[in-house]
Amino acid sequence: MTTTSFSIAIGNTQERYTCRPDQTLLGGMEQLGRKGIPVGCRGGGCGVCKVRIESGRTRCERMSRCHVSADEEAQGYVLACRAYPQSDLELRAAPRMARCIERHLAQPHPHP
């Protein structure tokens, strides 16, 4: 049995990564293997991994309404630690996470 992987594009950095449907968006993002990807509680309670899904579908587990309101969720916001891809998708990191990942664009980072 082959496991399907989806292509995930990060609009802030023009990076792409693959993510399985049983893997959170944050878990897949961490496989990029670089600094700047903020990881907090991994349980949907801290809000550091907030992203906006610009296209594609996700399946989400429970998220704290302190960090993603019902209105924001309707606009495509999710916590990457609680969202699983259901198709190829494009996302954009929300301001708190964006500051962390974009800061490393200006710094050279080694490629394995």
CSV table of N, CA and C in Angstrom, one decimal:
chain,number,residue,atom,x,y,z
A,1,MET,N,0.8,-1.2,0.0
A,1,MET,CA,0.0,0.0,0.0
A,1,MET,C,0.9,1.2,0.0
A,2,THR,N,0.6,2.2,-0.9
A,2,THR,CA,1.4,3.4,-1.0
A,2,THR,C,0.7,4.5,-0.2
A,3,THR,N,1.5,5.3,0.5
A,3,THR,CA,0.9,6.4,1.2
A,3,THR,C,1.0,7.6,0.3
A,4,THR,N,-0.1,8.3,0.2
A,4,THR,CA,-0.2,9.5,-0.6
A,4,THR,C,0.5,10.6,0.2
A,5,SER,N,1.2,11.5,-0.6
A,5,SER,CA,1.7,12.7,0.0
A,5,SER,C,1.2,13.9,-0.8
A,6,PHE,N,1.0,15.0,-0.1
A,6,PHE,CA,0.6,16.2,-0.8
A,6,PHE,C,1.7,17.2,-0.8
A,7,SER,N,1.6,18.0,-1.8
A,7,SER,CA,2.6,19.1,-2.0
A,7,SER,C,2.0,20.4,-1.2
A,8,ILE,N,2.8,20.9,-0.3
A,8,ILE,CA,2.4,22.1,0.4
A,8,ILE,C,3.4,23.2,0.0
A,9,ALA,N,2.8,24.4,-0.3
A,9,ALA,CA,3.6,25.6,-0.7
A,9,ALA,C,3.4,26.6,0.4
A,10,ILE,N,4.5,27.2,0.8
A,10,ILE,CA,4.5,28.3,1.8
A,10,ILE,C,4.7,29.6,1.1
A,11,GLY,N,3.6,30.4,1.0
A,11,GLY,CA,3.6,31.6,0.3
A,11,GLY,C,4.6,32.6,0.8
A,12,ASN,N,4.9,32.7,2.1
A,12,ASN,CA,5.8,33.6,2.6
A,12,ASN,C,7.2,33.4,2.2
A,13,THR,N,7.7,32.2,1.9
A,13,THR,CA,9.1,31.9,1.7
A,13,THR,C,9.3,31.2,0.3
A,14,GLN,N,8.2,30.9,-0.4
A,14,GLN,CA,8.2,30.2,-1.7
A,14,GLN,C,8.8,28.8,-1.6
A,15,GLU,N,8.8,28.3,-0.4
A,15,GLU,CA,9.3,26.9,-0.2
A,15,GLU,C,8.1,25.9,-0.4
A,16,ARG,N,8.5,24.7,-0.7
A,16,ARG,CA,7.5,23.6,-0.8
A,16,ARG,C,8.0,22.4,0.0
A,17,TYR,N,7.1,21.7,0.5
A,17,TYR,CA,7.4,20.4,1.2
A,17,TYR,C,6.3,19.4,1.0
A,18,THR,N,6.6,18.2,1.2
A,18,THR,CA,5.5,17.1,1.1
A,18,THR,C,5.0,16.8,2.5
A,19,CYS,N,3.8,16.4,2.5
A,19,CYS,CA,3.2,16.1,3.8
A,19,CYS,C,2.1,15.0,3.6
A,20,ARG,N,2.2,14.0,4.4
A,20,ARG,CA,1.2,12.9,4.3
A,20,ARG,C,-0.1,13.3,5.0
A,21,PRO,N,-1.2,12.7,4.6
A,21,PRO,CA,-2.5,13.0,5.2
A,21,PRO,C,-2.6,12.7,6.7
A,22,ASP,N,-1.7,11.8,7.2
A,22,ASP,CA,-1.7,11.4,8.6
A,22,ASP,C,-0.6,12.2,9.4
A,23,GLN,N,-0.1,13.3,8.8
A,23,GLN,CA,1.0,14.1,9.3
A,23,GLN,C,0.5,15.5,9.4
A,24,THR,N,0.7,16.2,10.5
A,24,THR,CA,0.3,17.6,10.6
A,24,THR,C,1.1,18.5,9.6
A,25,LEU,N,0.5,19.6,9.3
A,25,LEU,CA,1.2,20.6,8.4
A,25,LEU,C,2.5,21.0,9.1
A,26,LEU,N,2.5,21.2,10.4
A,26,LEU,CA,3.7,21.6,11.2
A,26,LEU,C,4.7,20.5,11.1
A,27,GLY,N,4.3,19.2,11.3
A,27,GLY,CA,5.3,18.1,11.2
A,27,GLY,C,6.0,18.0,9.9
A,28,GLY,N,5.2,18.2,8.8
A,28,GLY,CA,5.8,18.2,7.5
A,28,GLY,C,6.8,19.4,7.3
A,29,MET,N,6.4,20.5,7.8
A,29,MET,CA,7.2,21.7,7.7
A,29,MET,C,8.5,21.6,8.4
A,30,GLU,N,8.5,20.9,9.5
A,30,GLU,CA,9.7,20.7,10.3
A,30,GLU,C,10.7,19.9,9.5
A,31,GLN,N,10.3,19.1,8.6
A,31,GLN,CA,11.2,18.3,7.7
A,31,GLN,C,12.0,19.1,6.8
A,32,LEU,N,11.6,20.4,6.6
A,32,LEU,CA,12.5,21.3,5.8
A,32,LEU,C,13.9,21.3,6.4
A,33,GLY,N,14.0,21.0,7.7
A,33,GLY,CA,15.3,21.0,8.3
A,33,GLY,C,16.0,22.3,8.5
A,34,ARG,N,15.3,23.3,8.7
A,34,ARG,CA,16.0,24.6,8.9
A,34,ARG,C,15.4,25.3,10.2
A,35,LYS,N,16.2,26.3,10.6
A,35,LYS,CA,15.8,27.1,11.8
A,35,LYS,C,14.7,28.0,11.4
A,36,GLY,N,14.0,28.5,12.4
A,36,GLY,CA,13.0,29.6,12.1
A,36,GLY,C,11.6,29.1,12.1
A,37,ILE,N,11.4,27.8,12.1
A,37,ILE,CA,10.0,27.2,12.1
A,37,ILE,C,9.6,27.1,13.6
A,38,PRO,N,8.7,28.0,14.0
A,38,PRO,CA,8.3,28.0,15.5
A,38,PRO,C,7.5,26.8,15.8
A,39,VAL,N,7.9,26.1,16.9
A,39,VAL,CA,7.2,25.0,17.4
A,39,VAL,C,6.8,25.2,18.8
A,40,GLY,N,5.6,25.2,19.2
A,40,GLY,CA,5.2,25.4,20.6
A,40,GLY,C,4.7,24.1,21.2
A,41,CYS,N,3.5,24.2,21.6
A,41,CYS,CA,2.9,23.1,22.4
A,41,CYS,C,2.5,21.9,21.6
A,42,ARG,N,2.3,22.0,20.3
A,42,ARG,CA,1.9,21.0,19.4
A,42,ARG,C,0.5,20.5,19.7
A,43,GLY,N,-0.2,21.1,20.6
A,43,GLY,CA,-1.6,20.7,21.0
A,43,GLY,C,-2.7,21.6,20.7
A,44,GLY,N,-2.4,22.7,19.9
A,44,GLY,CA,-3.4,23.6,19.6
A,44,GLY,C,-3.7,24.7,20.6
A,45,GLY,N,-2.9,24.8,21.6
A,45,GLY,CA,-3.1,25.8,22.7
A,45,GLY,C,-2.3,27.0,22.7
A,46,CYS,N,-1.2,27.1,22.0
A,46,CYS,CA,-0.3,28.2,22.1
A,46,CYS,C,-0.4,29.2,20.9
A,47,GLY,N,-0.8,28.7,19.8
A,47,GLY,CA,-1.0,29.6,18.6
A,47,GLY,C,0.2,30.1,17.8
A,48,VAL,N,1.4,29.6,18.1
A,48,VAL,CA,2.6,30.1,17.4
A,48,VAL,C,2.6,29.6,15.9
A,49,CYS,N,1.9,28.5,15.6
A,49,CYS,CA,2.0,27.9,14.3
A,49,CYS,C,0.8,28.3,13.4
A,50,LYS,N,0.2,29.4,13.7
A,50,LYS,CA,-1.1,29.8,12.9
A,50,LYS,C,-0.7,30.1,11.5
A,51,VAL,N,-1.5,29.5,10.6
A,51,VAL,CA,-1.4,29.7,9.2
A,51,VAL,C,-2.7,30.0,8.5
A,52,ARG,N,-2.7,30.5,7.3
A,52,ARG,CA,-4.0,30.7,6.6
A,52,ARG,C,-3.9,29.8,5.3
A,53,ILE,N,-4.8,28.9,5.2
A,53,ILE,CA,-4.9,28.1,4.0
A,53,ILE,C,-5.5,28.9,2.8
A,54,GLU,N,-4.6,29.1,1.8
A,54,GLU,CA,-5.1,29.9,0.7
A,54,GLU,C,-5.7,29.1,-0.4
A,55,SER,N,-5.3,27.9,-0.5
A,55,SER,CA,-6.0,27.0,-1.5
A,55,SER,C,-5.8,25.5,-1.0
A,56,GLY,N,-6.7,24.7,-1.3
A,56,GLY,CA,-6.6,23.3,-0.9
A,56,GLY,C,-7.5,23.0,0.3
A,57,ARG,N,-7.4,21.7,0.8
A,57,ARG,CA,-8.3,21.3,1.9
A,57,ARG,C,-7.5,20.7,3.0
A,58,THR,N,-8.0,20.9,4.2
A,58,THR,CA,-7.4,20.3,5.4
A,58,THR,C,-8.4,19.6,6.2
A,59,ARG,N,-8.0,18.8,7.1
A,59,ARG,CA,-8.8,18.2,8.2
A,59,ARG,C,-8.2,18.7,9.5
A,60,CYS,N,-9.0,19.3,10.3
A,60,CYS,CA,-8.5,19.9,11.5
A,60,CYS,C,-9.0,19.3,12.8
A,61,GLU,N,-8.1,19.1,13.8
A,61,GLU,CA,-8.5,18.7,15.1
A,61,GLU,C,-8.8,19.9,15.9
A,62,ARG,N,-9.2,19.8,17.1
A,62,ARG,CA,-9.7,20.9,18.0
A,62,ARG,C,-8.5,21.9,18.2
A,63,MET,N,-8.9,23.2,18.0
A,63,MET,CA,-7.9,24.3,18.2
A,63,MET,C,-8.5,25.3,19.2
A,64,SER,N,-7.6,25.9,20.0
A,64,SER,CA,-8.0,26.9,20.9
A,64,SER,C,-8.7,28.1,20.3
A,65,ARG,N,-9.9,28.4,20.7
A,65,ARG,CA,-10.6,29.6,20.2
A,65,ARG,C,-9.9,30.9,20.6
A,66,CYS,N,-9.0,30.8,21.5
A,66,CYS,CA,-8.2,32.0,21.9
A,66,CYS,C,-7.3,32.4,20.7
A,67,HIS,N,-6.9,31.4,19.9
A,67,HIS,CA,-5.9,31.7,18.8
A,67,HIS,C,-6.5,31.6,17.4
A,68,VAL,N,-7.6,30.9,17.3
A,68,VAL,CA,-8.3,30.8,16.0
A,68,VAL,C,-9.8,31.0,16.3
A,69,SER,N,-10.4,32.1,16.1
A,69,SER,CA,-11.8,32.3,16.3
A,69,SER,C,-12.6,31.6,15.2
A,70,ALA,N,-13.9,31.5,15.4
A,70,ALA,CA,-14.7,30.9,14.4
A,70,ALA,C,-14.7,31.7,13.1
A,71,ASP,N,-14.6,33.0,13.2
A,71,ASP,CA,-14.5,33.9,12.0
A,71,ASP,C,-13.2,33.7,11.3
A,72,GLU,N,-12.1,33.6,12.0
A,72,GLU,CA,-10.8,33.3,11.4
A,72,GLU,C,-10.8,31.9,10.7
A,73,GLU,N,-11.4,30.9,11.4
A,73,GLU,CA,-11.4,29.6,10.8
A,73,GLU,C,-12.2,29.6,9.5
A,74,ALA,N,-13.3,30.4,9.5
A,74,ALA,CA,-14.1,30.5,8.2
A,74,ALA,C,-13.3,31.2,7.1
A,75,GLN,N,-12.3,32.0,7.5
A,75,GLN,CA,-11.4,32.7,6.5
A,75,GLN,C,-10.2,31.8,6.1
A,76,GLY,N,-10.1,30.6,6.7
A,76,GLY,CA,-9.0,29.7,6.3
A,76,GLY,C,-7.9,29.6,7.3
A,77,TYR,N,-8.0,30.2,8.5
A,77,TYR,CA,-6.9,30.1,9.5
A,77,TYR,C,-7.0,28.8,10.2
A,78,VAL,N,-5.9,28.2,10.5
A,78,VAL,CA,-5.8,27.0,11.3
A,78,VAL,C,-4.5,27.0,12.0
A,79,LEU,N,-4.3,26.2,13.0
A,79,LEU,CA,-3.0,26.0,13.6
A,79,LEU,C,-2.4,24.8,12.9
A,80,ALA,N,-1.2,25.0,12.4
A,80,ALA,CA,-0.5,23.9,11.6
A,80,ALA,C,-0.3,22.7,12.4
A,81,CYS,N,-0.2,22.7,13.7
A,81,CYS,CA,0.0,21.5,14.6
A,81,CYS,C,-1.3,20.7,14.7
A,82,ARG,N,-2.5,21.3,14.2
A,82,ARG,CA,-3.7,20.6,14.3
A,82,ARG,C,-4.4,20.3,13.0
A,83,ALA,N,-3.7,20.6,11.9
A,83,ALA,CA,-4.3,20.5,10.6
A,83,ALA,C,-3.5,19.5,9.7
A,84,TYR,N,-4.3,18.7,9.0
A,84,TYR,CA,-3.8,17.6,8.2
A,84,TYR,C,-4.2,17.8,6.8
A,85,PRO,N,-3.3,17.7,5.8
A,85,PRO,CA,-3.6,18.0,4.4
A,85,PRO,C,-4.6,16.9,3.9
A,86,GLN,N,-5.5,17.4,3.1
A,86,GLN,CA,-6.4,16.5,2.4
A,86,GLN,C,-6.3,16.6,0.8
A,87,SER,N,-5.4,17.5,0.5
A,87,SER,CA,-5.1,17.8,-1.0
A,87,SER,C,-3.8,18.6,-1.0
A,88,ASP,N,-3.2,18.8,-2.2
A,88,ASP,CA,-2.1,19.8,-2.3
A,88,ASP,C,-2.7,21.1,-1.8
A,89,LEU,N,-1.9,21.9,-1.2
A,89,LEU,CA,-2.4,23.2,-0.8
A,89,LEU,C,-1.3,24.2,-0.7
A,90,GLU,N,-1.8,25.5,-0.6
A,90,GLU,CA,-0.9,26.6,-0.4
A,90,GLU,C,-1.4,27.3,0.9
A,91,LEU,N,-0.4,27.7,1.7
A,91,LEU,CA,-0.6,28.3,2.9
A,91,LEU,C,0.2,29.5,3.1
A,92,ARG,N,-0.1,30.4,4.0
A,92,ARG,CA,0.7,31.6,4.3
A,92,ARG,C,0.7,31.7,5.8
A,93,ALA,N,1.9,31.8,6.4
A,93,ALA,CA,2.1,31.9,7.8
A,93,ALA,C,1.5,33.2,8.3
A,94,ALA,N,0.8,33.2,9.4
A,94,ALA,CA,0.2,34.3,10.0
A,94,ALA,C,1.3,35.2,10.6
A,95,PRO,N,1.1,36.4,11.0
A,95,PRO,CA,2.1,37.3,11.4
A,95,PRO,C,3.1,36.8,12.5
A,96,ARG,N,2.7,36.1,13.5
A,96,ARG,CA,3.6,35.7,14.5
A,96,ARG,C,4.6,34.6,13.9
A,97,MET,N,4.1,33.7,13.2
A,97,MET,CA,4.9,32.6,12.6
A,97,MET,C,5.7,33.2,11.4
A,98,ALA,N,5.1,34.1,10.7
A,98,ALA,CA,5.8,34.7,9.5
A,98,ALA,C,7.0,35.4,9.9
A,99,ARG,N,7.0,36.2,11.0
A,99,ARG,CA,8.2,36.9,11.4
A,99,ARG,C,9.4,35.9,11.6
A,100,CYS,N,9.1,34.7,12.2
A,100,CYS,CA,10.1,33.7,12.5
A,100,CYS,C,10.7,33.1,11.2
A,101,ILE,N,9.8,32.7,10.3
A,101,ILE,CA,10.3,32.0,9.1
A,101,ILE,C,10.9,33.0,8.1
A,102,GLU,N,10.4,34.2,8.0
A,102,GLU,CA,10.9,35.1,7.0
A,102,GLU,C,12.2,35.7,7.4
A,103,ARG,N,12.5,35.8,8.7
A,103,ARG,CA,13.7,36.3,9.2
A,103,ARG,C,14.9,35.5,8.6
A,104,HIS,N,14.7,34.3,8.4
A,104,HIS,CA,15.8,33.4,7.9
A,104,HIS,C,16.0,33.5,6.4
A,105,LEU,N,15.1,34.2,5.7
A,105,LEU,CA,15.3,34.4,4.2
A,105,LEU,C,16.5,35.2,3.9
A,106,ALA,N,16.8,36.2,4.8
A,106,ALA,CA,17.9,37.1,4.6
A,106,ALA,C,19.3,36.5,5.0
A,107,GLN,N,19.2,35.4,5.8
A,107,GLN,CA,20.4,34.8,6.2
A,107,GLN,C,20.7,33.5,5.3
A,108,PRO,N,22.0,33.4,4.9
A,108,PRO,CA,22.3,32.2,4.2
A,108,PRO,C,22.2,31.0,5.0
A,109,HIS,N,21.6,29.9,4.5
A,109,HIS,CA,21.5,28.7,5.3
A,109,HIS,C,22.0,27.5,4.3
A,110,PRO,N,22.8,26.6,4.9
A,110,PRO,CA,23.4,25.6,4.1
A,110,PRO,C,22.3,24.6,3.6
A,111,HIS,N,22.6,24.1,2.4
A,111,HIS,CA,21.7,23.1,1.9
A,111,HIS,C,22.4,21.7,2.0
A,112,PRO,N,21.7,20.7,2.5
A,112,PRO,CA,22.3,19.4,2.7
A,112,PRO,C,22.7,18.7,1.3
